[in-house]
Amino acid sequence: MAEQVRNPLASGAELALVTRKPFVERLTSPMAVLDSERVRERLRHLDVVPLAEAPLRTQVKVAGEVKSTTSSSGGSPPTFEVVVTDGTADLLVVFTGRRRIAGIGPGRVLVLEGVVYEERNRRRMMNPAYTLLA
């Protein structure tokens, strides 16, 4: 949330207020915008649906750059979770029965075919068919 502060350069009775973004927002916002543009440009040649426009509960083909991966540990059934982005939105991809998939890591591009659904305000895809591109 933006904070209003007094402008130290204001003269006399003028008490001009300026809006200042929080420190973290100032640091991350421009890089996030640049990164989104970079990812969109990297994926523009692929014939896929943008993640932000992917219809729910319908078979769809999407693509994204891997942002992060995690795997389950302990007694639960193994799962490998991958967060991908295409510059328009993020998608959590869950592979059940595996703790990792060779070749899938941050920075790689995946083309995914499956059904997107929303759970707890987050888009997800379970066990999609995938193609590893770069």
Coordinates of C-alpha atoms in Angstrom, one line a residue:
M1 CA 0.0 0.0 0.0
A2 CA 1.3 3.5 -0.9
E3 CA 2.3 5.9 1.8
Q4 CA 2.0 9.7 1.7
V5 CA 4.9 11.8 2.8
R6 CA 5.6 15.5 2.9
N7 CA 7.7 16.8 0.0
P8 CA 10.8 18.4 1.5
L9 CA 11.2 20.6 -1.6
A10 CA 7.8 22.3 -1.1
S11 CA 8.1 26.0 -0.4
G12 CA 6.4 28.1 2.3
A13 CA 2.8 27.3 3.1
E14 CA 2.8 24.6 0.4
L15 CA 2.8 21.2 2.1
A16 CA 2.8 19.1 -1.0
L17 CA 2.2 15.4 -0.4
V18 CA 3.8 12.8 -2.6
T19 CA 3.0 9.2 -2.9
R20 CA 5.8 6.8 -2.1
K21 CA 5.5 3.1 -2.7
P22 CA 6.8 0.7 0.0
F23 CA 10.4 -0.3 -0.4
V24 CA 9.8 -3.9 -1.4
E25 CA 7.3 -2.9 -4.1
R26 CA 9.7 -0.3 -5.5
L27 CA 12.4 -3.0 -5.8
T28 CA 10.4 -5.8 -7.2
S29 CA 7.8 -4.2 -9.5
P30 CA 10.1 -3.1 -12.4
M31 CA 11.9 -6.5 -12.4
A32 CA 8.6 -8.4 -12.3
V33 CA 7.4 -6.4 -15.3
L34 CA 10.6 -7.0 -17.2
D35 CA 10.6 -10.7 -16.4
S36 CA 7.0 -11.1 -17.5
E37 CA 7.9 -9.4 -20.8
R38 CA 10.9 -11.7 -21.2
V39 CA 8.9 -14.8 -20.6
R40 CA 6.1 -13.8 -23.0
E41 CA 8.6 -13.1 -25.7
R42 CA 10.3 -16.4 -25.1
L43 CA 7.0 -18.3 -25.5
R44 CA 5.4 -16.2 -28.3
H45 CA 6.2 -18.6 -31.1
L46 CA 4.3 -21.5 -29.4
D47 CA 0.7 -22.3 -30.4
V48 CA -0.7 -22.4 -26.9
V49 CA -3.3 -20.7 -24.8
P50 CA -2.0 -18.0 -22.3
L51 CA -2.3 -19.2 -18.7
A52 CA -4.4 -16.2 -17.7
E53 CA -7.0 -17.1 -20.4
A54 CA -6.9 -20.9 -20.0
P55 CA -10.5 -22.2 -19.5
L56 CA -11.2 -24.2 -16.4
R57 CA -12.2 -27.9 -16.5
T58 CA -11.4 -28.2 -20.2
Q59 CA -8.5 -29.9 -22.0
V60 CA -6.0 -27.2 -22.9
K61 CA -2.5 -26.8 -24.2
V62 CA -0.4 -24.2 -22.3
A63 CA 3.3 -23.5 -21.9
G64 CA 5.4 -21.8 -19.3
E65 CA 8.9 -21.3 -17.9
V66 CA 9.6 -23.2 -14.7
K67 CA 9.8 -20.8 -11.7
S68 CA 10.3 -23.3 -9.0
T69 CA 10.1 -27.0 -8.1
T70 CA 9.3 -28.8 -4.8
S71 CA 8.8 -32.4 -3.9
S72 CA 7.0 -34.0 -1.0
S73 CA 8.9 -35.7 1.8
G74 CA 8.1 -38.2 4.4
G75 CA 5.2 -40.6 4.7
S76 CA 2.7 -39.1 2.2
P77 CA 2.5 -40.4 -1.3
P78 CA 5.2 -38.7 -3.4
T79 CA 4.4 -35.6 -5.4
F80 CA 6.5 -33.3 -7.5
E81 CA 5.2 -29.8 -7.8
V82 CA 6.3 -27.3 -10.5
V83 CA 5.3 -23.6 -10.7
V84 CA 5.3 -22.3 -14.3
T85 CA 4.7 -18.9 -15.6
D86 CA 4.1 -17.5 -19.1
G87 CA 4.2 -13.8 -18.1
T88 CA 0.4 -13.6 -17.8
A89 CA -0.2 -15.9 -14.8
D90 CA 1.3 -18.7 -12.8
L91 CA 0.2 -22.4 -12.8
L92 CA 0.9 -25.0 -10.2
V93 CA 1.6 -28.4 -11.9
V94 CA 1.4 -31.5 -9.7
F95 CA 2.9 -34.8 -10.7
T96 CA 1.8 -37.6 -8.4
G97 CA 3.8 -40.7 -7.7
R98 CA 7.1 -39.0 -8.3
R99 CA 9.6 -37.0 -6.2
R100 CA 11.4 -35.5 -9.3
I101 CA 11.4 -35.5 -13.1
A102 CA 14.8 -35.4 -14.8
G103 CA 15.3 -32.3 -16.8
I104 CA 12.6 -30.2 -15.2
G105 CA 14.1 -27.3 -13.2
P106 CA 14.0 -23.5 -13.0
G107 CA 14.4 -21.7 -16.3
R108 CA 13.3 -24.7 -18.5
V109 CA 10.2 -24.4 -20.7
L110 CA 7.4 -26.9 -20.6
V111 CA 4.5 -27.4 -22.9
L112 CA 1.6 -28.9 -20.9
E113 CA -1.6 -30.6 -22.0
G114 CA -4.2 -31.3 -19.4
V115 CA -7.1 -29.9 -17.5
V116 CA -6.7 -26.6 -15.5
Y117 CA -8.8 -26.2 -12.4
E118 CA -8.8 -23.7 -9.5
E119 CA -8.4 -24.6 -5.9
R120 CA -8.0 -22.1 -3.1
N121 CA -7.7 -19.2 -5.7
R122 CA -4.8 -20.9 -7.4
R123 CA -4.8 -22.5 -10.8
R124 CA -3.5 -26.1 -10.9
M125 CA -3.0 -28.9 -13.3
M126 CA -2.7 -32.6 -12.2
N127 CA -0.5 -35.1 -14.1
P128 CA -0.4 -33.4 -17.5
A129 CA 1.3 -34.7 -20.6
Y130 CA 4.4 -32.6 -21.0
T131 CA 7.1 -31.7 -23.5
L132 CA 10.4 -30.3 -22.2
L133 CA 11.6 -27.6 -24.7
A134 CA 14.5 -25.6 -23.4

